Every structure is written in C-alpha cells, then in structure tokens.
XYZ file of C-alpha atoms in Angstrom:
644
model
C -10.795 -16.084 21.888
C -12.449 -17.188 25.133
C -10.904 -20.193 26.847
C -12.744 -23.482 26.158
C -15.289 -24.392 28.796
C -14.681 -27.841 30.228
C -14.426 -30.511 27.581
C -15.501 -28.168 24.775
C -13.581 -30.132 22.212
C -15.544 -33.298 22.986
C -18.992 -31.815 22.360
C -18.859 -32.528 18.655
C -18.070 -36.175 19.290
C -14.576 -37.579 18.943
C -13.510 -39.052 15.598
C -9.938 -40.243 15.199
C -7.696 -38.490 12.647
C -7.278 -40.286 9.325
C -4.144 -40.347 7.224
C -0.599 -39.220 7.955
C -1.197 -35.439 7.755
C -4.311 -35.492 9.960
C -2.489 -37.626 12.527
C 0.529 -35.318 12.516
C -1.698 -32.232 12.861
C -3.604 -33.800 15.769
C -0.349 -34.699 17.522
C 1.064 -31.164 17.206
C -2.223 -29.561 18.291
C -2.318 -31.831 21.321
C 1.189 -30.752 22.348
C 0.604 -27.039 21.729
C -2.815 -26.865 23.379
C -1.923 -29.306 26.170
C -4.918 -31.498 25.355
C -4.797 -35.275 25.667
C -6.396 -36.055 22.317
C -7.592 -34.124 19.269
C -10.201 -35.392 16.822
C -10.330 -34.789 13.100
C -13.350 -32.450 13.382
C -12.020 -30.415 16.324
C -11.519 -26.684 15.798
C -8.107 -25.228 16.730
C -9.600 -22.011 18.100
C -12.453 -23.685 19.958
C -9.832 -25.792 21.715
C -8.218 -22.639 23.092
C -5.915 -21.712 20.210
C -5.246 -18.111 19.270
C -3.170 -16.248 16.699
C 0.066 -16.464 18.701
C -0.280 -20.211 19.114
C -1.111 -20.379 15.412
C 2.311 -18.855 14.698
C 3.897 -21.553 16.870
C 1.880 -24.136 14.955
C 3.463 -22.970 11.682
C 6.932 -23.450 13.148
C 6.106 -26.919 14.462
C 4.682 -27.971 11.090
C 7.724 -26.562 9.276
C 10.011 -28.688 11.442
C 7.981 -31.695 10.341
C 8.395 -30.725 6.677
C 4.790 -29.557 6.296
C 4.071 -26.240 4.561
C 1.074 -24.153 5.586
C 0.296 -20.426 5.864
C -1.250 -18.518 8.749
C -4.315 -17.670 6.678
C -4.921 -21.353 5.974
C -4.958 -22.092 9.704
C -7.582 -19.357 10.208
C -9.659 -20.336 7.185
C -9.504 -24.121 7.752
C -9.400 -24.462 11.550
C -10.295 -28.161 11.891
C -7.806 -31.005 11.509
C -9.707 -32.507 8.589
C -10.204 -29.207 6.727
C -6.616 -28.045 7.174
C -5.196 -31.386 6.102
C -7.346 -31.372 2.961
C -6.285 -27.797 2.161
C -2.613 -28.708 2.632
C -2.988 -31.612 0.231
C -4.740 -29.587 -2.466
C -3.190 -26.121 -2.384
C 0.041 -24.243 -1.911
C 0.215 -21.822 1.030
C -1.480 -18.491 0.451
C 0.914 -15.755 1.540
C -1.762 -13.113 1.226
C -3.128 -13.974 4.705
C -6.839 -13.624 4.142
C -8.978 -15.094 6.914
C -12.436 -16.231 5.813
C -14.705 -15.351 8.729
C -17.866 -15.803 6.629
C -17.988 -16.642 2.934
C -21.783 -16.877 2.602
C -23.908 -13.909 1.613
C -25.018 -12.092 -1.526
C -23.797 -8.594 -0.628
C -20.317 -7.217 -1.374
C -17.920 -8.422 1.345
C -16.500 -6.476 4.258
C -12.720 -6.626 4.741
C -11.402 -6.194 8.288
C -7.804 -5.055 8.832
C -5.610 -6.308 11.695
C -4.556 -4.230 14.709
C -1.005 -3.302 15.722
C 0.006 -6.814 16.838
C -1.274 -8.340 13.604
C -4.222 -9.889 15.452
C -7.482 -10.481 13.595
C -8.883 -13.860 14.668
C -10.505 -13.197 18.038
C -12.068 -9.771 17.489
C -12.796 -10.502 13.822
C -14.718 -13.644 14.702
C -16.625 -11.853 17.448
C -17.509 -8.896 15.211
C -18.567 -11.102 12.290
C -21.246 -12.736 14.438
C -22.958 -9.347 14.708
C -22.543 -8.137 11.118
C -25.536 -8.563 8.804
C -25.605 -12.255 7.831
C -25.901 -11.380 4.135
C -22.462 -9.716 4.162
C -19.419 -11.990 3.719
C -16.563 -11.009 6.031
C -12.837 -11.501 5.493
C -9.901 -10.569 7.690
C -6.521 -9.256 6.583
C -3.847 -10.421 8.986
C -0.151 -9.605 9.235
C 2.216 -12.320 8.055
C 5.596 -12.435 9.745
C 6.758 -15.045 7.247
C 6.346 -12.661 4.270
C 9.469 -12.806 2.107
C 10.244 -9.124 2.724
C 9.230 -7.068 5.739
C 7.176 -4.082 4.623
C 8.102 -0.876 6.452
C 5.425 1.539 5.206
C 1.638 1.600 5.404
C 1.586 2.207 1.660
C 3.525 -1.003 1.015
C 1.322 -3.007 3.390
C -1.804 -1.610 1.726
C -0.528 -2.547 -1.742
C 0.063 -6.108 -0.548
C -3.417 -6.357 0.970
C -5.114 -4.928 -2.118
C -3.669 -7.778 -4.154
C -5.241 -10.178 -1.652
C -8.569 -8.323 -1.708
C -8.723 -8.499 -5.501
C -8.305 -12.271 -5.376
C -11.641 -12.367 -3.553
C -13.367 -9.324 -5.057
C -11.799 -8.259 -8.384
C -13.927 -5.109 -8.776
C -15.579 -2.605 -6.451
C -17.472 -1.141 -4.789
C -15.413 -2.105 -1.729
C -16.107 -2.142 2.008
C -13.189 -1.868 4.421
C -12.830 -1.385 8.172
C -9.996 -1.590 10.669
C -9.673 -1.481 14.432
C -7.089 0.796 16.067
C -3.915 0.710 13.926
C -5.924 -1.241 11.352
C -8.101 1.807 10.727
C -5.090 3.760 9.514
C -4.143 0.891 7.212
C -7.762 0.614 6.015
C -7.662 4.326 5.138
C -4.572 3.827 2.963
C -6.137 0.761 1.304
C -9.176 2.902 0.435
C -6.910 5.670 -0.897
C -5.087 3.298 -3.225
C -8.318 1.722 -4.451
C -9.647 5.189 -5.301
C -6.337 5.851 -7.035
C -7.011 2.744 -9.104
C -10.323 4.232 -10.309
C -12.310 1.961 -7.976
C -15.172 2.989 -5.686
C -15.136 2.486 -1.916
C -18.678 2.413 -0.530
C -17.799 1.970 3.141
C -14.700 2.907 5.138
C -14.875 2.254 8.874
C -12.303 3.389 11.430
C -12.839 1.538 14.713
C -11.512 3.805 17.481
C -8.537 4.779 15.324
C -6.548 7.802 16.463
C -4.636 9.965 14.010
C -1.813 11.523 15.991
C 0.432 13.995 14.234
C 2.800 13.832 17.212
C 5.085 10.878 16.607
C 6.531 8.862 19.476
C 9.505 6.535 19.140
C 8.891 3.200 20.888
C 10.935 0.085 21.533
C 9.921 -3.533 22.053
C 10.449 -2.982 25.790
C 8.053 -0.008 25.751
C 5.384 -2.128 24.064
C 5.842 -5.003 26.518
C 5.695 -2.613 29.484
C 2.445 -1.132 28.194
C 0.876 -4.597 27.940
C 1.986 -5.326 31.506
C 0.313 -2.124 32.724
C -2.969 -3.271 31.167
C -2.985 -6.114 33.732
C -2.978 -3.648 36.660
C 0.137 -4.999 38.440
C 0.848 -4.128 42.049
C 3.031 -1.174 42.986
C 5.665 -3.562 44.344
C 5.801 -5.482 41.054
C 6.061 -2.242 39.085
C 8.914 -1.104 41.307
C 10.839 -4.292 40.566
C 10.153 -3.957 36.827
C 11.326 -0.366 36.847
C 14.640 -1.475 38.309
C 15.388 -3.331 35.053
C 17.307 -1.591 32.275
C 14.566 -0.562 29.831
C 16.805 -1.322 26.858
C 17.334 -4.949 27.949
C 14.277 -6.780 26.594
C 15.497 -10.226 27.660
C 16.003 -9.076 31.252
C 12.549 -7.496 31.286
C 11.004 -10.720 29.989
C 12.804 -12.803 32.620
C 11.568 -10.490 35.354
C 8.011 -10.783 33.994
C 8.255 -14.573 34.262
C 9.636 -14.312 37.784
C 6.794 -12.022 38.896
C 4.097 -13.940 36.936
C 3.402 -10.820 34.908
C 3.744 -12.254 31.427
C 0.824 -10.720 29.483
C -2.026 -13.037 28.612
C -1.414 -14.710 25.272
C 2.360 -14.419 25.520
C 2.748 -16.923 28.340
C 2.676 -19.897 25.946
C 5.322 -18.475 23.605
C 9.066 -18.932 23.526
C 11.287 -15.893 24.038
C 12.053 -15.914 20.314
C 8.349 -15.784 19.455
C 7.720 -13.011 22.001
C 10.507 -10.921 20.482
C 9.033 -11.481 17.021
C 5.576 -10.534 18.292
C 6.821 -7.294 19.846
C 9.020 -6.508 16.856
C 6.012 -6.723 14.529
C 4.113 -4.241 16.701
C 7.085 -1.851 16.771
C 7.370 -2.050 12.982
C 3.666 -1.208 12.624
C 3.986 1.747 15.021
C 6.973 3.086 13.096
C 5.042 2.765 9.831
C 2.121 4.617 11.415
C 4.467 7.361 12.625
C 5.770 7.883 9.087
C 2.282 7.952 7.562
C 0.693 11.247 6.635
C -3.058 11.173 6.052
C -4.111 12.813 2.791
C -7.698 13.801 1.917
C -9.949 11.367 0.057
C -13.375 12.432 -1.137
C -15.570 9.650 0.265
C -17.619 9.342 3.468
C -15.618 8.058 6.461
C -17.285 6.414 9.466
C -15.438 6.775 12.779
C -16.675 4.435 15.536
C -15.592 5.906 18.883
C -15.485 3.946 22.145
C -17.557 6.072 24.504
C -15.677 5.053 27.685
C -12.382 6.473 26.404
C -13.409 10.078 27.099
C -11.261 11.270 24.216
C -10.184 14.906 24.487
C -10.520 15.410 20.723
C -14.013 14.476 19.425
C -12.804 13.377 15.989
C -9.712 11.532 17.348
C -7.569 13.778 15.157
C -9.323 13.054 11.845
C -11.117 16.392 11.782
C -7.824 18.078 10.840
C -7.881 16.320 7.468
C -11.522 15.416 6.786
C -14.442 17.824 6.532
C -17.415 17.745 8.925
C -19.735 16.674 6.099
C -17.412 13.805 5.211
C -16.712 12.419 8.684
C -19.462 10.611 10.598
C -18.727 9.889 14.273
C -20.648 7.044 15.923
C -20.381 6.354 19.658
C -20.315 2.668 20.677
C -20.196 1.102 24.163
C -16.934 0.076 25.820
C -13.387 1.355 25.816
C -10.661 0.876 23.213
C -10.166 -2.773 24.190
C -13.639 -3.888 25.211
C -15.511 -2.387 22.247
C -14.600 -5.473 20.184
C -15.458 -7.936 22.970
C -18.798 -9.285 24.122
C -21.218 -7.816 24.962
C -20.136 -4.452 23.488
C -19.203 -5.891 20.097
C -22.885 -6.594 19.410
C -23.625 -2.869 19.342
C -20.542 -2.216 17.206
C -21.615 -4.850 14.677
C -25.137 -3.436 14.533
C -23.843 0.099 13.913
C -21.440 -1.067 11.194
C -24.258 -2.969 9.487
C -26.509 0.084 9.670
C -23.870 2.353 8.144
C -23.106 -0.156 5.390
C -26.786 -0.339 4.430
C -27.150 3.443 4.459
C -24.141 3.792 2.175
C -25.434 1.050 -0.134
C -28.579 3.081 -0.783
C -26.609 6.158 -1.788
C -25.586 6.738 -5.391
C -21.880 6.439 -6.078
C -20.685 9.730 -7.446
C -17.477 10.175 -9.354
C -15.244 12.258 -7.115
C -12.347 12.907 -9.482
C -13.121 14.729 -12.767
C -11.320 13.046 -15.670
C -11.951 15.844 -18.162
C -8.986 17.727 -16.690
C -6.501 15.128 -17.921
C -6.023 16.530 -21.437
C -4.127 19.791 -22.018
C -3.572 21.246 -25.470
C 0.071 22.366 -25.647
C 0.119 23.351 -29.310
C -2.472 23.268 -32.093
C -2.196 23.526 -35.874
C -4.684 23.557 -38.742
C -2.793 21.226 -41.079
C -1.541 18.505 -38.785
C 0.470 15.437 -39.744
C -0.678 13.792 -36.555
C -1.133 14.241 -32.819
C 1.594 13.715 -30.226
C 0.387 12.882 -26.702
C 2.991 13.550 -23.988
C 2.980 12.112 -20.458
C 5.240 13.671 -17.790
C 7.345 11.895 -15.184
C 6.664 11.393 -11.462
C 5.380 14.629 -9.964
C 5.821 16.419 -13.278
C 3.386 18.628 -15.186
C 2.582 18.829 -18.886
C 4.300 22.230 -18.767
C 7.596 20.315 -18.830
C 7.004 19.634 -22.549
C 6.616 23.313 -23.557
C 10.170 23.738 -24.880
C 10.031 20.446 -26.778
C 6.689 21.393 -28.365
C 8.061 24.787 -29.436
C 11.031 23.138 -31.121
C 8.992 20.525 -33.032
C 7.910 20.805 -36.676
C 4.944 23.208 -36.767
C 2.712 20.600 -38.421
C 2.352 18.510 -35.266
C -0.440 18.872 -32.730
C 0.939 18.411 -29.221
C -1.187 17.413 -26.234
C -0.190 16.822 -22.642
C -1.842 14.292 -20.334
C -1.838 15.850 -16.877
C -1.335 13.498 -13.888
C -4.238 13.460 -11.464
C -3.621 14.993 -8.051
C -1.302 17.842 -8.977
C -4.031 20.244 -7.821
C -3.498 18.969 -4.278
C -7.139 17.874 -4.029
C -7.761 14.783 -6.169
C -6.326 11.375 -5.317
C -3.434 10.527 -7.684
C -3.545 7.367 -9.763
C -2.045 4.464 -7.851
C -1.629 2.080 -10.802
C -0.391 2.298 -14.376
C -3.613 0.610 -15.480
C -5.807 3.344 -13.973
C -3.726 6.167 -15.465
C -3.704 4.513 -18.894
C -7.488 4.017 -18.840
C -8.090 7.664 -17.934
C -5.668 8.980 -20.548
C -7.026 6.768 -23.323
C -10.517 8.178 -22.746
C -9.094 11.683 -23.078
C -7.134 10.661 -26.185
C -10.218 9.189 -27.879
C -12.222 12.348 -27.226
C -9.499 14.626 -28.588
C -8.516 12.451 -31.501
C -11.230 9.891 -32.370
C -9.652 9.213 -35.775
C -6.271 9.701 -37.377
C -2.731 8.788 -36.337
C -1.651 9.209 -32.719
C 1.891 9.213 -31.373
C 2.773 8.547 -27.735
C 5.678 9.978 -25.749
C 6.411 9.406 -22.081
C 9.119 10.922 -19.926
C 10.546 8.803 -17.100
C 7.593 7.302 -15.148
C 5.307 8.597 -17.906
C 7.001 6.115 -20.226
C 5.353 3.242 -18.380
C 1.930 4.816 -18.861
C 2.664 5.485 -22.538
C 3.757 1.870 -22.990
C 0.564 0.544 -21.385
C -1.520 2.859 -23.596
C 0.334 1.580 -26.664
C -0.391 -2.025 -25.668
C -4.099 -1.282 -25.275
C -4.339 0.645 -28.541
C -2.640 -2.285 -30.264
C -5.132 -4.708 -28.730
C -8.064 -2.463 -29.714
C -6.999 -2.471 -33.365
C -5.885 1.149 -33.406
C -2.110 0.904 -32.993
C -0.128 3.995 -32.091
C 1.860 5.370 -35.004
C 4.902 5.683 -32.745
C 5.980 5.175 -29.138
C 8.864 7.113 -27.588
C 10.209 6.589 -24.068
C 12.481 9.274 -22.642
C 14.857 7.943 -19.974
C 12.358 5.402 -18.634
C 13.512 2.433 -16.574
C 12.290 -0.983 -17.686
C 9.232 -2.516 -15.943
C 9.756 -5.021 -13.131
C 10.128 -8.655 -14.067
C 8.654 -9.739 -10.689
C 4.867 -9.135 -10.627
C 4.831 -9.385 -6.809
C 7.414 -6.636 -6.286
C 6.419 -3.757 -3.973
C 8.168 -0.372 -4.104
C 8.357 1.381 -0.745
C 9.133 5.066 -0.306
C 8.831 6.957 2.960
C 7.888 10.641 2.905
C 11.544 11.620 3.320
C 12.503 9.237 0.486
C 10.038 11.089 -1.746
C 11.288 14.523 -0.688
C 14.888 13.519 -1.372
C 13.821 12.339 -4.830
C 12.269 15.752 -5.449
C 15.496 17.418 -4.307
C 17.448 15.166 -6.682
C 15.221 16.188 -9.607
C 15.593 19.873 -8.778
C 19.355 19.513 -8.542
C 19.498 17.816 -11.944
C 17.445 20.684 -13.357
C 19.781 23.261 -11.841
C 22.930 21.159 -12.320
C 23.952 22.308 -8.849
C 23.296 21.428 -5.206
C 20.447 22.833 -3.113
C 22.190 21.984 0.155
C 19.307 19.865 1.515
C 20.194 16.500 3.059
C 18.217 13.584 4.478
C 19.266 14.187 8.076
C 17.887 17.717 7.995
C 14.549 16.644 6.540
C 14.181 13.795 9.049
C 14.621 16.241 11.929
C 11.732 18.447 10.762
C 7.938 18.220 10.974
C 6.070 17.974 7.656
C 5.161 21.675 7.572
C 8.784 22.591 8.296
C 9.934 20.294 5.506
C 7.654 22.051 3.038
C 8.862 25.450 4.208
C 12.511 24.491 3.715
C 11.928 23.006 0.268
C 9.902 26.013 -0.832
C 12.487 28.443 0.489
C 15.303 26.762 -1.423
C 13.199 26.382 -4.591
C 12.313 30.093 -4.585
C 15.938 30.999 -3.931
C 16.979 28.879 -6.943
C 14.192 30.473 -9.044
C 12.458 27.131 -9.540
C 9.169 28.729 -8.501
C 7.833 32.270 -8.083
C 8.547 34.181 -4.874
C 4.862 35.016 -4.324
C 3.922 31.325 -3.942
C 3.513 29.572 -0.576
C 4.855 26.180 0.600
C 1.405 24.630 0.050
C 2.046 24.781 -3.687
C 4.257 21.711 -3.237
C 1.534 19.528 -1.698
C 0.075 18.203 -4.955
C 3.496 17.675 -6.532
C 4.766 15.669 -3.563
C 1.627 13.534 -3.264
C 1.554 12.788 -6.993
C 5.263 12.034 -7.068
C 4.915 9.715 -4.071
C 2.115 7.762 -5.753
C 4.181 7.369 -8.919
C 7.348 6.317 -7.094
C 5.437 3.640 -5.174
C 3.748 2.299 -8.297
C 4.940 -0.992 -9.754
C 4.402 -2.151 -13.306
C 4.463 -5.589 -14.858
C 3.082 -5.420 -18.447
C 0.656 -8.061 -19.593
C 2.285 -8.507 -23.021
C 5.252 -7.581 -25.189
C 5.012 -4.793 -27.757
C 5.162 -6.236 -31.284
C 6.291 -3.130 -33.220
C 9.427 -0.952 -33.008
C 9.611 1.820 -30.410
C 12.162 4.457 -29.386
C 14.118 4.779 -26.156
C 16.059 7.960 -25.360
C 19.004 7.337 -23.040
C 20.162 10.279 -20.926
C 23.259 10.745 -18.825
C 23.105 10.322 -15.068
C 25.445 12.948 -13.577
C 26.102 10.739 -10.537
C 27.686 7.937 -12.608
C 31.258 7.645 -13.863
C 31.758 6.927 -17.562
C 32.177 3.133 -17.243
C 29.205 2.780 -14.894
C 27.132 4.951 -17.240
C 27.954 2.709 -20.212
C 26.952 -0.364 -18.228
C 23.722 1.328 -17.207
C 22.855 2.162 -20.826
C 23.455 -1.443 -21.889
C 21.425 -2.815 -18.973
C 18.354 -0.617 -19.427
C 18.315 -1.290 -23.181
C 18.570 -5.041 -22.601
C 15.822 -4.967 -19.983
C 13.476 -3.002 -22.247
C 14.028 -5.372 -25.169
C 12.386 -8.114 -23.132
C 9.198 -6.093 -23.557
C 9.923 -4.363 -26.898
C 12.058 -6.671 -29.088
C 12.232 -4.008 -31.831
C 13.458 -1.242 -29.504
C 15.722 1.426 -31.002
C 17.903 3.262 -28.474
C 19.336 6.757 -28.938
C 21.634 8.712 -26.627
C 20.177 12.158 -26.189
C 21.727 15.371 -24.906
C 21.441 16.562 -21.313
C 20.414 14.676 -18.201
C 17.101 13.286 -16.967
C 15.669 16.789 -16.488
C 17.657 19.175 -18.697
C 16.894 17.169 -21.864
C 13.481 18.875 -21.957
C 14.825 22.351 -21.157
C 15.490 25.071 -23.764
C 19.229 24.347 -24.074
C 18.734 20.704 -25.159
C 15.095 20.488 -26.336
C 15.895 21.541 -29.969
C 18.306 18.618 -30.434
C 15.773 16.207 -28.953
C 13.032 17.721 -31.143
C 15.098 17.309 -34.332
C 15.678 13.624 -33.606
C 12.030 13.129 -32.605
C 10.751 14.807 -35.800
C 12.728 12.341 -37.897
C 11.125 9.431 -36.036
C 7.636 10.924 -36.190
C 7.925 11.662 -39.914
C 9.152 8.120 -40.590
C 6.119 6.684 -38.799
C 3.751 9.203 -40.406
C 4.906 8.220 -43.870
C-alpha cells in the first residue's frame, strides 16, 4: 500500500477508542505504526500498515491474550470493526479477505503471490474491477495448524474457504504470478467436483518445466537486486556466505539494503516471510500442469519482453483454449497504479464475455457405466467401483466366478482416458455414478461393491440411496480404509509419492519387487519417470509391449486425484454391510492382527452393523484369478442372503 500522506489518519476526524479491546488495539497499532494516537475509526492500512505488519500485529495481540486471524485484520481494518468482530466471532483460519462484498454478480476470487501477499495489489485491482462484481482475496496463513507442501493441498484448503462464500458455481478465479498456478489448480479441483468455472485468469504467471532449487538467502538476494544496489554494496554482499541467512541479513542492515516492507520486521519474522516464499516455490516446482477443458485467460505484462509468447502454457493448453492479453507494465508494476487500471478493465471485459457464453459440459458422464456381464434371468445387479487408478477391468475375474444369475456392472473412474479431469471429491463421483446406476437399473434390487478407494464411493452411494428411499440390497467394501474422523484433514501427495504408490500396487500384484526406488524417481524428469515405469511394467508383463509410456498418464492422474481425496461421511449407515479384510505383505503377523482390529473398529463408527471377513490374497491379488473364486463364493452367499 502507498505510504500515508501527511496526517492521513486524521482526515476522518479523531474519535477515541471505546472499551478495553478497542483501547488495546489502538495502543498496539500506535506502537507498530509509530503513530502518536489512533482513533476508533482509523484504518490500519490507510495508516501505513501492510501484510507484514499485520503478521506482527497478530503476534502482539497474542501476547496480550487476544485471538484474531490475518483475514479478520484485512476484512475489518478499523479499530472499531476489528474489535466488534473479535467480540462476536472466532478467528477464521480460511484467510479470506473481503475486498468488496457488494454486487449482484458472482464473485471474483484473487489468489496470493509467492510471499502470501494479497492486500496491496488486491485492493488496487478491486478498484478497477466492475463494481457489480464482489471481490475476495485468498491469502496465505502462516499460522495454519499444518504447513501445506503441495499446490494441491493449498488449493483444497482454499476451496473450502471459497465454498463458505459461494457454495455453488459458476466460479471466477484469478491469481498473480505464483497465484496463477494455484488458481489453475483450484479451477482443476472445482471441475473435478462437477462444478463449472466461468473465468480463470493467470496474471503474468509463468509455467516453467525447468525446476530451480532456491534457498531463503536466494530469495532475499533477489529482493535486494530489485532495489538496484550499487556495485560496491553488491560486492560486500557477495563476500557473505550464501548459506548464512543471518549474516546476510545483518549485512543488509549495515548497508541499508533491507528490502522495503521487511525493514519493520524482526529477524524471526523475516525468516518466516522468506521461508513461506521458499515453500511456495518448492510446491510450484513439484506441480505438473494437467489439461482442463475450459477457456484460460493469460494477462501478460508487455514490458517483460518474454521469450515465449504463452509463458510456457502453450505446451499444455491449446491455441483455441488459451487467450493472451497484453497489459501495460512489467511483472511488478502491472498490479500498481496507473497500470492496474488497464488490467482491471481487461479482466472485467473478459469476465463479461465469458458470462455471455453458454456453459458446456466438458466431461461426458455416459462413459461411467461399463457392462461386465449380462444375464437374462437376473437375481439383481452388482455395481463395482475400482480403487485409486484402477479400471473396471480389475473385476473381470470376480465377475466370471460369480453365480451366473447376477448382472455385473463396473463404474469407470473419470480421467483414465488421460483427457478428462478426474473426480476430486467422493461426492462428485457418487453423484455421477448414481445417475449411471439409475439409467441402467431404474427399478429392482441393486448391490454395491467397492474396492479400496472405491469403497468410499460405494459407501456414499449407499447413504444417498438410503436417503432417497431406495436402499441398496447390499454393500460390500473390499480392503477399504475407514473415512477420516477429522473433516478438516487434507491429504497431500507429491508426484513421486503417487508414483511410489503405483509401484507398490504393481509389486503387490506381482508379489515381487520391480526394483524402482524413490531416490531414482526423484532424480528424473517426468517424461523419464514415465519411461522407467513403463519399461519395468512391460518387462513384468503388466502391460503390452506395443504400448507407449503415455498410456500411464490417465492412470497416474486419476490415482493422484483419488489419493489426495478426503472423505468425512455426513451420516452413519443404518443397515448391515460387509468388509473384506486382506493381508498386507509388509506387516508382521502381530501388526497385521492389530491392523485388522483397528480398521474394523474405525468402520463400525460409520456402520454399526458391519460384518468383517478375512479374504484370501493381498490388496491386489484378491481380485486375480488365483483368489477371485474364493472371494466370489463368499460374496454369492452374502448377495443371495440379501436377495432373499
């Protein structure tokens, strides 16, 4: 924010703070902002405050026993408003900044840049966005109970905040610099939740496939360079050990080179500030952009003279999908006056153009249902849902071994074709599958079976069928872990985490090692990783020799979405259901017994009438020809009991 001009805080007319909290706030503001007196109507940011000082404000309030969140400071910036909010509400950890709440149009959500900053540029941009569009900012929260290390995890957290303000789409999202990458992942997950995204704006966001490791010292040095220091000062800085952040900071103080905005912070706060940026850069380095079938607007700062016209996005997005808009300024000044006025006008124009276009469904849902086996005289229909990254083909041996009087359908996960966006929530998958189920079997008994992750989807479908007055005749969960008890839990998996999970599944299928370890995968580029996995899979006869590594793309993306999905059911299941327990080859006998007891206990919190059975084979081989007949015999008994 611009520094206050003269006695800016006195223009509104001074009115003394009232009550203990207002007085305490005014005292702390006065000390932080180095202002003699603060009135109850004075605005923290108009007095010269900024996001870094806001972080210091939180610490000062905490020492006084007062609890407040960063988003509350942004949303209620006057002494009176913040004090009232503190009295009436608990802190909101979601960190939503309300730049403008008025307006009849769907809101625009702005995503923070690499340092977590949103206040200054978000305020400036909001002034030039169509006045009928509410604008909210999503800002990083260093006080969050668990540091999120992936863009996917950060996006999941922000989507929960977005839904508090706007429960249903269509959504509008934009982010500057690093925030554009995060905005892209937010849009991807919303699409995966069967929502529509009408506007996605990337504000001078580069997508670099070349990853660069950075330290806090590197980030600080870059900020110093932005101030155009003298050659003599740079020479002295370069004499400092680049790994010694404290020494570099002390030298900055000595040479009066502390970057603007950091000069009012303690060394502890500066380290935290730089650490947050490093964490965001590392998350960006690990992120791999996947195609989404919606228009994307890329606003490019014309003074940057970028060597690549699409800033790297053209490698993933088609020409018809990507719209590039030149705006005045460079990467930094495009969000400052006077350039931000043109940026705001262009964003408003693009939003209005998109609003006039018809939302088209980009992911066909009629591909979800696959008929595995049919019969003329059926006792009922069994709908099978595969595990993370799995295909309905995994149920072929089980279907062959079942009583011939059962129809068997598979519900194919979205995204296995490598084109469509996978479901990002259990709710979205269940909704899609129930539509397919109703079309295939509008009347008559239906039985649900889910393997591993598919068990969660089957359970959610069973809950909804129960609520709709058409209860499932049976529900069977094959080696499915119990849902999370914490509704706020976020599951984070990096790309390498996902690949190692795929290797683990293959090795359980083969009951032998593939010889692929984490260190090897981490040393390779993504295309090299695919080549190695494909080579070993072909060698182990897990896939045909004539295939190419690209065949793994859909499997990996779908598996990743499933692994990152959390599930907290909305109700318990009132009727009995079946749980098949399978051996984990990594566990010793005693640990395995404890695991069986634990998973059964955890599931009974959701299904009091749960019946557990120990099946043959492991997590993967139970569905293979050697063990499928035994599983089918047990399953037929359960299905026949329910059918009768």
